[in-house]
A tleap script that builds the chain and sets N, CA, C and O, in Angstrom:
source leaprc.protein.ff14SB
mol = sequence {
  NGLN VAL GLN LEU VAL GLU SER GLY GLY GLY
  SER VAL GLN ALA GLY GLY SER LEU ARG LEU
  SER CYS ALA ALA SER GLY ARG THR VAL SER
  ASN ASP ASP MET GLY TRP PHE ARG GLN THR
  PRO GLY LYS GLU ARG GLU CYS ILE ALA GLY
  LEU THR ARG THR GLY ARG THR TRP LEU THR
  GLN SER VAL LYS GLY ARG PHE THR ILE SER
  ARG ASP ASN ALA LYS ASN THR LEU TYR LEU
  GLN MET ASN ASN LEU LYS PRO GLU ASP THR
  ALA VAL TYR TYR CYS ALA THR ARG ASN SER
  VAL THR SER THR VAL ILE TYR VAL ARG VAL
  ASP ASP TYR ASP TYR TRP GLY GLN GLY THR
  GLN VAL THR VAL SER CSER
}
set mol.1.N position { 112.367 97.606 85.612 }
set mol.1.CA position { 112.652 98.932 84.945 }
set mol.1.C position { 110.912 99.178 86.316 }
set mol.1.O position { 110.276 98.300 86.899 }
set mol.2.N position { 110.749 100.537 86.334 }
set mol.2.CA position { 109.900 100.674 88.157 }
set mol.2.C position { 109.463 101.252 86.189 }
set mol.2.O position { 109.878 101.628 85.093 }
set mol.3.N position { 107.912 100.757 87.368 }
set mol.3.CA position { 106.557 101.467 86.295 }
set mol.3.C position { 105.570 101.450 88.010 }
set mol.3.O position { 105.499 100.778 89.039 }
set mol.4.N position { 104.908 102.797 87.320 }
set mol.4.CA position { 103.662 103.338 88.012 }
set mol.4.C position { 102.670 103.666 87.110 }
set mol.4.O position { 102.749 104.549 86.256 }
set mol.5.N position { 101.375 102.655 87.400 }
set mol.5.CA position { 100.495 102.972 86.324 }
set mol.5.C position { 99.339 103.328 87.547 }
set mol.5.O position { 99.076 102.641 88.535 }
set mol.6.N position { 98.894 104.306 87.239 }
set mol.6.CA position { 97.570 104.968 87.745 }
set mol.6.C position { 96.543 105.116 87.311 }
set mol.6.O position { 96.660 105.991 86.453 }
set mol.7.N position { 95.452 104.758 87.373 }
set mol.7.CA position { 93.953 104.815 87.425 }
set mol.7.C position { 93.131 104.874 88.285 }
set mol.7.O position { 93.626 104.917 89.411 }
set mol.8.N position { 91.322 104.912 88.217 }
set mol.8.CA position { 90.646 105.413 88.772 }
set mol.8.C position { 89.944 106.936 88.379 }
set mol.8.O position { 89.095 107.257 89.210 }
set mol.9.N position { 90.052 107.495 87.758 }
set mol.9.CA position { 90.220 108.922 87.340 }
set mol.9.C position { 88.931 109.013 86.816 }
set mol.9.O position { 88.173 108.043 86.788 }
set mol.10.N position { 88.603 110.243 86.352 }
set mol.10.CA position { 87.319 110.367 85.826 }
set mol.10.C position { 86.486 112.057 85.856 }
set mol.10.O position { 86.969 113.169 86.068 }
set mol.11.N position { 85.531 111.765 85.647 }
set mol.11.CA position { 84.568 113.243 86.112 }
set mol.11.C position { 83.222 112.693 86.528 }
set mol.11.O position { 82.464 111.899 85.972 }
set mol.12.N position { 83.137 113.471 87.879 }
set mol.12.CA position { 81.781 112.999 88.541 }
set mol.12.C position { 81.612 114.304 89.205 }
set mol.12.O position { 82.513 115.135 89.086 }
set mol.13.N position { 80.404 114.613 89.988 }
set mol.13.CA position { 80.005 116.351 90.140 }
set mol.13.C position { 79.970 116.410 91.434 }
set mol.13.O position { 79.428 115.457 91.994 }
set mol.14.N position { 80.573 117.617 92.358 }
set mol.14.CA position { 80.262 117.548 93.150 }
set mol.14.C position { 80.182 117.187 94.185 }
set mol.14.O position { 79.134 117.767 94.466 }
set mol.15.N position { 80.542 116.460 95.410 }
set mol.15.CA position { 80.006 115.454 96.320 }
set mol.15.C position { 80.855 114.267 95.742 }
set mol.15.O position { 81.902 113.799 96.189 }
set mol.16.N position { 80.185 113.925 94.708 }
set mol.16.CA position { 80.916 112.676 95.170 }
set mol.16.C position { 82.596 112.224 95.060 }
set mol.16.O position { 83.624 112.808 95.404 }
set mol.17.N position { 82.385 111.139 94.529 }
set mol.17.CA position { 83.898 110.045 95.565 }
set mol.17.C position { 84.443 109.239 94.136 }
set mol.17.O position { 83.742 108.747 93.252 }
set mol.18.N position { 86.189 109.292 94.248 }
set mol.18.CA position { 86.479 108.412 93.090 }
set mol.18.C position { 88.256 107.845 94.156 }
set mol.18.O position { 89.038 108.413 94.919 }
set mol.19.N position { 88.160 106.936 93.761 }
set mol.19.CA position { 89.354 105.910 94.578 }
set mol.19.C position { 90.198 105.848 93.526 }
set mol.19.O position { 89.889 105.142 92.566 }
set mol.20.N position { 91.627 106.713 93.535 }
set mol.20.CA position { 92.509 106.581 92.462 }
set mol.20.C position { 93.376 105.302 92.751 }
set mol.20.O position { 93.389 105.232 93.980 }
set mol.21.N position { 94.005 104.402 92.314 }
set mol.21.CA position { 94.872 104.117 92.144 }
set mol.21.C position { 96.056 103.627 91.769 }
set mol.21.O position { 95.829 103.252 90.618 }
set mol.22.N position { 97.889 103.237 92.153 }
set mol.22.CA position { 99.153 103.430 91.456 }
set mol.22.C position { 99.320 101.661 92.251 }
set mol.22.O position { 99.253 101.012 93.295 }
set mol.23.N position { 99.613 101.617 90.577 }
set mol.23.CA position { 100.155 99.706 90.778 }
set mol.23.C position { 101.561 100.265 90.281 }
set mol.23.O position { 101.749 101.194 89.495 }
set mol.24.N position { 102.788 99.230 91.132 }
set mol.24.CA position { 103.983 99.446 90.681 }
set mol.24.C position { 104.152 98.384 90.160 }
set mol.24.O position { 103.398 97.414 90.243 }
set mol.25.N position { 105.351 98.472 89.456 }
set mol.25.CA position { 105.684 97.258 88.893 }
set mol.25.C position { 107.742 97.471 89.183 }
set mol.25.O position { 108.405 98.474 89.447 }
set mol.26.N position { 108.104 96.163 88.987 }
set mol.26.CA position { 110.413 96.620 89.667 }
set mol.26.C position { 110.625 97.405 90.777 }
set mol.26.O position { 111.687 97.929 91.114 }
set mol.27.N position { 109.269 97.472 91.472 }
set mol.27.CA position { 110.068 97.761 92.843 }
set mol.27.C position { 108.745 97.420 93.856 }
set mol.27.O position { 107.664 97.200 93.308 }
set mol.28.N position { 108.862 97.370 95.693 }
set mol.28.CA position { 107.902 97.213 95.610 }
set mol.28.C position { 107.924 98.255 97.051 }
set mol.28.O position { 108.865 98.515 97.801 }
set mol.29.N position { 106.912 98.579 97.074 }
set mol.29.CA position { 106.466 99.778 97.620 }
set mol.29.C position { 106.035 99.984 99.008 }
set mol.29.O position { 105.628 101.007 99.559 }
set mol.30.N position { 106.278 98.354 99.623 }
set mol.30.CA position { 106.456 98.829 100.663 }
set mol.30.C position { 107.801 99.303 102.046 }
set mol.30.O position { 107.841 99.319 103.276 }
set mol.31.N position { 108.651 99.601 100.992 }
set mol.31.CA position { 110.121 99.948 100.998 }
set mol.31.C position { 110.227 101.910 101.034 }
set mol.31.O position { 110.757 102.808 101.688 }
set mol.32.N position { 109.248 101.693 99.747 }
set mol.32.CA position { 109.437 103.358 100.368 }
set mol.32.C position { 108.541 104.158 100.746 }
set mol.32.O position { 107.667 103.938 101.584 }
set mol.33.N position { 108.711 105.038 100.193 }
set mol.33.CA position { 107.559 107.306 100.636 }
set mol.33.C position { 107.793 107.355 100.020 }
set mol.33.O position { 108.897 107.423 99.480 }
set mol.34.N position { 106.088 107.341 99.539 }
set mol.34.CA position { 105.597 107.540 97.969 }
set mol.34.C position { 104.440 108.934 99.000 }
set mol.34.O position { 104.415 109.223 100.196 }
set mol.35.N position { 103.416 109.622 97.438 }
set mol.35.CA position { 103.061 110.797 97.854 }
set mol.35.C position { 102.300 110.733 96.147 }
set mol.35.O position { 102.686 110.216 95.099 }
set mol.36.N position { 101.197 111.446 96.480 }
set mol.36.CA position { 99.711 112.028 95.759 }
set mol.36.C position { 100.085 113.281 95.729 }
set mol.36.O position { 100.036 113.954 96.759 }
set mol.37.N position { 100.814 114.154 93.742 }
set mol.37.CA position { 100.375 114.891 93.541 }
set mol.37.C position { 99.696 115.769 92.770 }
set mol.37.O position { 100.709 116.438 92.570 }
set mol.38.N position { 99.239 116.091 92.436 }
set mol.38.CA position { 98.416 116.929 91.369 }
set mol.38.C position { 98.627 118.127 91.131 }
set mol.38.O position { 99.242 118.886 91.880 }
set mol.39.N position { 98.038 118.473 89.847 }
set mol.39.CA position { 98.901 119.697 89.138 }
set mol.39.C position { 97.379 120.396 87.409 }
set mol.39.O position { 96.929 119.796 86.432 }
set mol.40.N position { 97.148 121.992 88.012 }
set mol.40.CA position { 96.813 121.436 86.795 }
set mol.40.C position { 96.707 122.848 85.735 }
set mol.40.O position { 97.162 123.949 86.044 }
set mol.41.N position { 96.244 122.642 84.877 }
set mol.41.CA position { 97.301 123.925 83.828 }
set mol.41.C position { 97.748 125.297 84.278 }
set mol.41.O position { 97.190 125.778 85.264 }
set mol.42.N position { 98.446 125.797 83.823 }
set mol.42.CA position { 99.590 126.703 84.291 }
set mol.42.C position { 99.929 126.826 85.865 }
set mol.42.O position { 100.471 127.794 86.399 }
set mol.43.N position { 99.524 125.721 86.450 }
set mol.43.CA position { 100.319 125.776 88.053 }
set mol.43.C position { 101.421 124.612 87.909 }
set mol.43.O position { 101.569 123.815 86.982 }
set mol.44.N position { 102.159 124.754 89.123 }
set mol.44.CA position { 103.340 123.870 89.382 }
set mol.44.C position { 102.409 122.731 90.568 }
set mol.44.O position { 101.627 122.972 91.488 }
set mol.45.N position { 102.883 121.630 90.073 }
set mol.45.CA position { 102.441 120.571 90.107 }
set mol.45.C position { 102.844 120.063 91.957 }
set mol.45.O position { 103.961 119.942 92.460 }
set mol.46.N position { 100.762 119.754 92.952 }
set mol.46.CA position { 102.044 119.838 94.336 }
set mol.46.C position { 101.332 119.187 95.567 }
set mol.46.O position { 100.238 119.238 96.128 }
set mol.47.N position { 102.615 118.507 95.695 }
set mol.47.CA position { 101.589 117.016 96.772 }
set mol.47.C position { 100.807 117.643 97.650 }
set mol.47.O position { 100.929 118.752 98.171 }
set mol.48.N position { 99.663 116.485 97.805 }
set mol.48.CA position { 98.233 116.833 98.730 }
set mol.48.C position { 98.521 115.605 99.748 }
set mol.48.O position { 97.698 115.428 100.647 }
set mol.49.N position { 99.704 114.701 99.651 }
set mol.49.CA position { 99.412 113.203 100.572 }
set mol.49.C position { 100.558 112.829 100.279 }
set mol.49.O position { 101.261 113.278 99.373 }
set mol.50.N position { 100.917 111.630 101.344 }
set mol.50.CA position { 101.952 111.193 101.459 }
set mol.50.C position { 102.065 109.856 102.160 }
set mol.50.O position { 100.941 109.386 102.333 }
set mol.51.N position { 103.050 109.067 102.633 }
set mol.51.CA position { 102.837 108.233 103.061 }
set mol.51.C position { 104.203 107.362 103.421 }
set mol.51.O position { 104.583 106.732 102.433 }
set mol.52.N position { 104.908 107.202 104.416 }
set mol.52.CA position { 105.827 106.364 104.506 }
set mol.52.C position { 105.998 104.768 104.361 }
set mol.52.O position { 105.628 103.682 103.917 }
set mol.53.N position { 106.510 105.231 104.803 }
set mol.53.CA position { 108.223 103.038 104.756 }
set mol.53.C position { 106.927 102.814 105.908 }
set mol.53.O position { 106.296 101.783 105.677 }
set mol.54.N position { 106.530 103.452 106.868 }
set mol.54.CA position { 106.452 103.063 108.411 }
set mol.54.C position { 104.559 103.349 108.148 }
set mol.54.O position { 103.848 102.767 108.967 }
set mol.55.N position { 104.029 103.971 107.354 }
set mol.55.CA position { 102.802 104.232 107.221 }
set mol.55.C position { 102.566 106.052 107.886 }
set mol.55.O position { 101.656 106.807 108.229 }
set mol.56.N position { 103.692 106.034 107.788 }
set mol.56.CA position { 103.054 108.443 107.850 }
set mol.56.C position { 102.519 108.163 107.199 }
set mol.56.O position { 102.614 107.269 106.358 }
set mol.57.N position { 101.725 108.949 107.452 }
set mol.57.CA position { 100.729 109.729 106.437 }
set mol.57.C position { 100.702 111.481 106.915 }
set mol.57.O position { 100.793 111.990 108.032 }
set mol.58.N position { 100.550 112.049 105.664 }
set mol.58.CA position { 99.536 113.290 105.615 }
set mol.58.C position { 99.348 113.865 104.757 }
set mol.58.O position { 99.948 113.634 103.708 }
set mol.59.N position { 98.279 115.010 104.893 }
set mol.59.CA position { 97.787 115.800 103.877 }
set mol.59.C position { 97.633 117.011 103.968 }
set mol.59.O position { 97.695 117.354 105.148 }
set mol.60.N position { 97.545 117.434 103.617 }
set mol.60.CA position { 97.086 118.826 102.639 }
set mol.60.C position { 96.244 119.204 103.257 }
set mol.60.O position { 95.610 118.348 103.874 }
set mol.61.N position { 95.822 120.658 103.398 }
set mol.61.CA position { 94.907 121.028 104.313 }
set mol.61.C position { 93.973 121.082 103.877 }
set mol.61.O position { 92.954 120.815 104.513 }
set mol.62.N position { 93.968 121.547 102.290 }
set mol.62.CA position { 92.472 121.545 101.593 }
set mol.62.C position { 92.034 120.454 101.515 }
set mol.62.O position { 90.868 120.437 101.121 }
set mol.63.N position { 92.623 119.170 101.797 }
set mol.63.CA position { 91.625 117.884 100.885 }
set mol.63.C position { 91.551 116.724 103.075 }
set mol.63.O position { 91.169 115.608 103.429 }
set mol.64.N position { 92.253 118.123 103.897 }
set mol.64.CA position { 91.939 116.531 104.606 }
set mol.64.C position { 90.855 116.807 105.428 }
set mol.64.O position { 90.611 117.873 105.993 }
set mol.65.N position { 90.050 115.488 105.461 }
set mol.65.CA position { 89.185 115.632 106.238 }
set mol.65.C position { 87.759 114.757 104.682 }
set mol.65.O position { 86.693 114.143 104.630 }
set mol.66.N position { 88.415 115.113 104.121 }
set mol.66.CA position { 87.882 114.390 102.001 }
set mol.66.C position { 88.492 113.151 101.505 }
set mol.66.O position { 87.813 112.209 101.096 }
set mol.67.N position { 90.423 113.152 101.561 }
set mol.67.CA position { 90.744 112.854 101.148 }
set mol.67.C position { 91.372 111.170 102.385 }
set mol.67.O position { 91.126 111.161 103.591 }
set mol.68.N position { 91.969 110.256 101.825 }
set mol.68.CA position { 92.974 109.183 102.314 }
set mol.68.C position { 93.381 108.355 101.585 }
set mol.68.O position { 92.820 107.508 100.891 }
set mol.69.N position { 94.623 108.675 101.791 }
set mol.69.CA position { 96.315 108.111 101.578 }
set mol.69.C position { 96.054 106.692 102.071 }
set mol.69.O position { 95.757 106.571 103.260 }
set mol.70.N position { 96.151 105.266 101.069 }
set mol.70.CA position { 96.953 104.292 101.810 }
set mol.70.C position { 97.690 103.460 100.699 }
set mol.70.O position { 97.940 103.791 99.540 }
set mol.71.N position { 97.994 102.201 101.415 }
set mol.71.CA position { 98.557 101.407 100.811 }
set mol.71.C position { 98.536 99.859 100.902 }
set mol.71.O position { 98.676 99.486 102.066 }
set mol.72.N position { 98.422 99.018 100.150 }
set mol.72.CA position { 97.909 97.600 100.078 }
set mol.72.C position { 99.405 96.937 99.224 }
set mol.72.O position { 99.571 96.791 98.013 }
set mol.73.N position { 100.287 96.649 100.289 }
set mol.73.CA position { 101.615 95.950 100.036 }
set mol.73.C position { 101.220 95.110 99.332 }
set mol.73.O position { 101.653 95.087 98.180 }
set mol.74.N position { 100.154 94.011 99.811 }
set mol.74.CA position { 100.037 92.590 99.005 }
set mol.74.C position { 99.672 93.247 97.084 }
set mol.74.O position { 99.838 92.651 96.020 }
set mol.75.N position { 99.292 94.270 97.289 }
set mol.75.CA position { 98.703 94.829 95.800 }
set mol.75.C position { 100.029 95.636 94.903 }
set mol.75.O position { 100.254 96.186 93.826 }
set mol.76.N position { 100.655 95.278 96.138 }
set mol.76.CA position { 102.010 96.912 95.954 }
set mol.76.C position { 101.430 98.154 94.699 }
set mol.76.O position { 101.848 98.804 93.741 }
set mol.77.N position { 100.537 97.979 95.280 }
set mol.77.CA position { 99.627 99.661 94.977 }
set mol.77.C position { 99.168 100.550 96.222 }
set mol.77.O position { 98.774 100.143 97.315 }
set mol.78.N position { 99.349 102.135 95.693 }
set mol.78.CA position { 98.882 103.088 96.199 }
set mol.78.C position { 97.702 103.564 96.277 }
set mol.78.O position { 97.242 103.746 95.150 }
set mol.79.N position { 96.715 103.964 97.438 }
set mol.79.CA position { 95.590 104.528 97.025 }
set mol.79.C position { 95.397 105.913 96.797 }
set mol.79.O position { 96.296 106.625 97.245 }
set mol.80.N position { 94.542 106.434 96.268 }
set mol.80.CA position { 93.791 107.752 97.319 }
set mol.80.C position { 92.557 107.167 97.147 }
set mol.80.O position { 92.234 106.283 96.354 }
set mol.81.N position { 91.886 107.761 97.990 }
set mol.81.CA position { 90.191 108.001 98.211 }
set mol.81.C position { 90.027 109.173 98.395 }
set mol.81.O position { 90.794 109.618 99.248 }
set mol.82.N position { 89.238 110.013 97.890 }
set mol.82.CA position { 88.948 111.323 96.850 }
set mol.82.C position { 87.199 110.903 97.825 }
set mol.82.O position { 86.676 109.793 97.918 }
set mol.83.N position { 86.788 111.974 98.290 }
set mol.83.CA position { 85.156 112.125 99.064 }
set mol.83.C position { 85.019 113.018 98.785 }
set mol.83.O position { 85.988 113.566 98.260 }
set mol.84.N position { 83.784 113.776 98.924 }
set mol.84.CA position { 82.942 114.894 98.659 }
set mol.84.C position { 84.537 115.649 97.368 }
set mol.84.O position { 85.712 115.796 97.704 }
set mol.85.N position { 84.290 115.769 96.817 }
set mol.85.CA position { 84.775 116.219 95.849 }
set mol.85.C position { 84.282 116.738 95.821 }
set mol.85.O position { 83.121 116.505 96.158 }
set mol.86.N position { 84.929 118.700 95.127 }
set mol.86.CA position { 84.750 119.740 94.820 }
set mol.86.C position { 85.415 120.473 92.729 }
set mol.86.O position { 86.176 120.254 91.786 }
set mol.87.N position { 84.666 121.097 93.099 }
set mol.87.CA position { 85.900 121.678 91.374 }
set mol.87.C position { 86.857 122.031 91.636 }
set mol.87.O position { 87.713 121.460 90.960 }
set mol.88.N position { 87.387 122.962 92.536 }
set mol.88.CA position { 88.269 122.825 92.265 }
set mol.88.C position { 89.645 121.583 92.941 }
set mol.88.O position { 90.735 121.902 93.416 }
set mol.89.N position { 89.257 120.617 92.811 }
set mol.89.CA position { 89.869 119.411 92.949 }
set mol.89.C position { 90.255 118.991 92.244 }
set mol.89.O position { 91.050 118.054 92.322 }
set mol.90.N position { 89.559 119.893 90.534 }
set mol.90.CA position { 89.516 118.969 89.041 }
set mol.90.C position { 91.486 119.055 88.864 }
set mol.90.O position { 92.120 120.090 89.071 }
set mol.91.N position { 92.068 117.817 88.480 }
set mol.91.CA position { 93.419 118.455 87.615 }
set mol.91.C position { 94.056 117.128 87.502 }
set mol.91.O position { 93.646 116.036 87.897 }
set mol.92.N position { 94.980 117.398 86.974 }
set mol.92.CA position { 95.425 115.830 87.246 }
set mol.92.C position { 96.653 115.490 87.885 }
set mol.92.O position { 97.732 116.059 88.049 }
set mol.93.N position { 96.044 114.135 88.268 }
set mol.93.CA position { 96.814 113.142 89.823 }
set mol.93.C position { 97.924 112.347 88.896 }
set mol.93.O position { 97.898 111.823 87.783 }
set mol.94.N position { 99.130 112.568 90.157 }
set mol.94.CA position { 99.876 111.726 90.081 }
set mol.94.C position { 100.756 111.087 90.887 }
set mol.94.O position { 101.524 111.933 91.344 }
set mol.95.N position { 101.140 109.483 91.471 }
set mol.95.CA position { 102.033 109.078 92.268 }
set mol.95.C position { 103.263 109.456 91.950 }
set mol.95.O position { 103.731 110.021 90.961 }
set mol.96.N position { 103.870 108.919 93.282 }
set mol.96.CA position { 105.457 109.704 92.942 }
set mol.96.C position { 106.164 108.246 94.511 }
set mol.96.O position { 105.711 108.432 95.640 }
set mol.97.N position { 106.832 107.438 94.370 }
set mol.97.CA position { 107.338 106.980 95.204 }
set mol.97.C position { 109.370 107.288 95.191 }
set mol.97.O position { 109.989 107.916 94.332 }
set mol.98.N position { 109.843 106.724 96.205 }
set mol.98.CA position { 111.122 107.447 96.565 }
set mol.98.C position { 111.333 106.870 97.514 }
set mol.98.O position { 110.527 106.984 98.437 }
set mol.99.N position { 112.567 105.973 97.677 }
set mol.99.CA position { 113.654 105.166 98.540 }
set mol.99.C position { 113.274 105.133 99.568 }
set mol.99.O position { 112.138 105.413 99.185 }
set mol.100.N position { 113.104 105.007 101.050 }
set mol.100.CA position { 112.746 105.277 101.701 }
set mol.100.C position { 114.001 105.032 102.929 }
set mol.100.O position { 114.553 103.977 103.242 }
set mol.101.N position { 114.224 106.544 103.524 }
set mol.101.CA position { 115.357 107.272 103.499 }
set mol.101.C position { 115.326 106.856 105.594 }
set mol.101.O position { 115.878 106.017 106.306 }
set mol.102.N position { 114.464 107.879 105.802 }
set mol.102.CA position { 114.406 108.257 107.029 }
set mol.102.C position { 113.481 107.405 107.887 }
set mol.102.O position { 113.750 106.910 108.982 }
set mol.103.N position { 112.183 107.309 107.101 }
set mol.103.CA position { 110.645 106.417 107.517 }
set mol.103.C position { 109.637 107.418 108.425 }
set mol.103.O position { 108.490 107.278 108.849 }
set mol.104.N position { 110.495 108.343 108.500 }
set mol.104.CA position { 109.607 109.821 109.297 }
set mol.104.C position { 109.433 110.931 108.599 }
set mol.104.O position { 108.574 111.667 109.085 }
set mol.105.N position { 109.812 111.220 107.874 }
set mol.105.CA position { 109.713 112.515 107.323 }
set mol.105.C position { 108.564 111.991 105.971 }
set mol.105.O position { 108.301 110.990 105.304 }
set mol.106.N position { 108.168 113.339 106.121 }
set mol.106.CA position { 107.068 113.617 104.263 }
set mol.106.C position { 107.474 114.233 103.921 }
set mol.106.O position { 107.714 115.431 104.070 }
set mol.107.N position { 107.732 113.132 103.074 }
set mol.107.CA position { 108.452 114.110 101.275 }
set mol.107.C position { 107.267 114.959 100.805 }
set mol.107.O position { 106.162 114.436 100.944 }
set mol.108.N position { 107.314 116.061 100.324 }
set mol.108.CA position { 106.265 117.004 99.349 }
set mol.108.C position { 106.802 118.353 98.207 }
set mol.108.O position { 106.528 119.460 97.743 }
set mol.109.N position { 107.657 117.350 98.228 }
set mol.109.CA position { 108.624 118.579 96.252 }
set mol.109.C position { 108.420 117.483 95.813 }
set mol.109.O position { 108.108 116.497 96.482 }
set mol.110.N position { 108.634 117.554 94.166 }
set mol.110.CA position { 108.885 117.224 93.583 }
set mol.110.C position { 110.095 116.590 93.581 }
set mol.110.O position { 110.417 115.408 93.703 }
set mol.111.N position { 110.806 117.781 93.390 }
set mol.111.CA position { 112.689 117.047 93.578 }
set mol.111.C position { 112.776 116.109 94.386 }
set mol.111.O position { 113.901 115.611 94.440 }
set mol.112.N position { 111.427 115.336 95.546 }
set mol.112.CA position { 112.370 114.742 95.932 }
set mol.112.C position { 111.775 113.184 95.803 }
set mol.112.O position { 111.843 112.165 96.491 }
set mol.113.N position { 111.096 113.603 94.421 }
set mol.113.CA position { 110.606 111.926 94.070 }
set mol.113.C position { 111.144 111.349 93.186 }
set mol.113.O position { 111.465 112.017 92.203 }
set mol.114.N position { 111.388 110.156 93.204 }
set mol.114.CA position { 112.438 109.391 92.198 }
set mol.114.C position { 111.834 108.425 91.122 }
set mol.114.O position { 112.587 107.824 90.355 }
set mol.115.N position { 110.630 108.294 91.073 }
set mol.115.CA position { 109.070 107.875 89.853 }
set mol.115.C position { 108.041 108.339 90.011 }
set mol.115.O position { 107.390 108.743 90.975 }
set mol.116.N position { 107.860 108.225 88.524 }
set mol.116.CA position { 106.227 108.884 88.688 }
set mol.116.C position { 105.513 108.205 87.917 }
set mol.116.O position { 106.148 107.517 87.118 }
set mol.117.N position { 103.915 108.123 87.843 }
set mol.117.CA position { 103.563 107.695 86.604 }
set mol.117.C position { 102.773 108.646 85.909 }
set mol.117.O position { 102.966 109.844 86.114 }
set mol.118.N position { 101.388 108.028 84.634 }
set mol.118.CA position { 101.995 109.368 83.985 }
set mol.118.C position { 100.807 109.621 84.227 }
set mol.118.O position { 100.336 110.001 83.155 }
set mol.119.N position { 100.014 109.639 85.013 }
set mol.119.CA position { 99.056 111.002 85.249 }
set mol.119.C position { 97.638 110.363 85.274 }
set mol.119.O position { 97.401 109.386 84.564 }
set mol.120.N position { 96.679 110.917 86.101 }
set mol.120.CA position { 95.098 110.268 85.541 }
set mol.120.C position { 94.709 111.765 85.983 }
set mol.120.O position { 95.144 112.556 86.820 }
set mol.121.N position { 93.717 111.775 85.054 }
set mol.121.CA position { 92.802 113.306 85.327 }
set mol.121.C position { 91.640 113.145 85.806 }
set mol.121.O position { 90.894 112.337 85.254 }
set mol.122.N position { 91.203 113.871 86.945 }
set mol.122.CA position { 90.290 114.160 87.403 }
set mol.122.C position { 89.423 114.982 87.273 }
set mol.122.O position { 89.861 115.762 88.119 }
set mol.123.N position { 88.311 115.587 86.813 }
set mol.123.CA position { 87.112 116.472 86.631 }
set mol.123.C position { 86.502 115.987 87.482 }
set mol.123.O position { 86.203 114.816 87.716 }
set mol.124.N position { 86.138 117.650 88.375 }
set mol.124.CA position { 84.943 118.117 88.827 }
set mol.124.C position { 83.754 118.567 88.876 }
set mol.124.O position { 83.688 119.793 88.799 }
set mol.125.N position { 82.639 117.934 88.991 }
set mol.125.CA position { 81.879 119.609 87.825 }
set mol.125.C position { 80.695 120.005 89.161 }
set mol.125.O position { 80.018 119.280 89.890 }
set mol.126.N position { 80.829 121.355 89.060 }
set mol.126.CA position { 79.103 122.041 90.309 }
set mol.126.C position { 78.335 121.472 89.505 }
set mol.126.O position { 77.118 121.505 89.685 }
savepdb mol mol.pdb
quit
């Protein structure tokens, strides 16, 4: 059974940092394409970061220069380092994974992913 468990969310003031973790079990993340999504009430879940099996990364424009996506294969864990957080970053953050097919394409749609974590709340106050 595949499980993704996010952790590291919380409440911070603007300008602060958080590191989200996504620990996988039942699946080897080094074989997968993975992503971080976020969602606010009334809005669709959006992809903010992607990481291919081969290490190619992508960040949505609003988080470039502030967020970093990475993976520790030995720990079978995906990370999202978030610096200089802003109130508009407040959301529930989800990690997701899918079997890698091309190893070069960054997948950004919710429907592209097969497995999801339960989400972790990030709240940034001004």
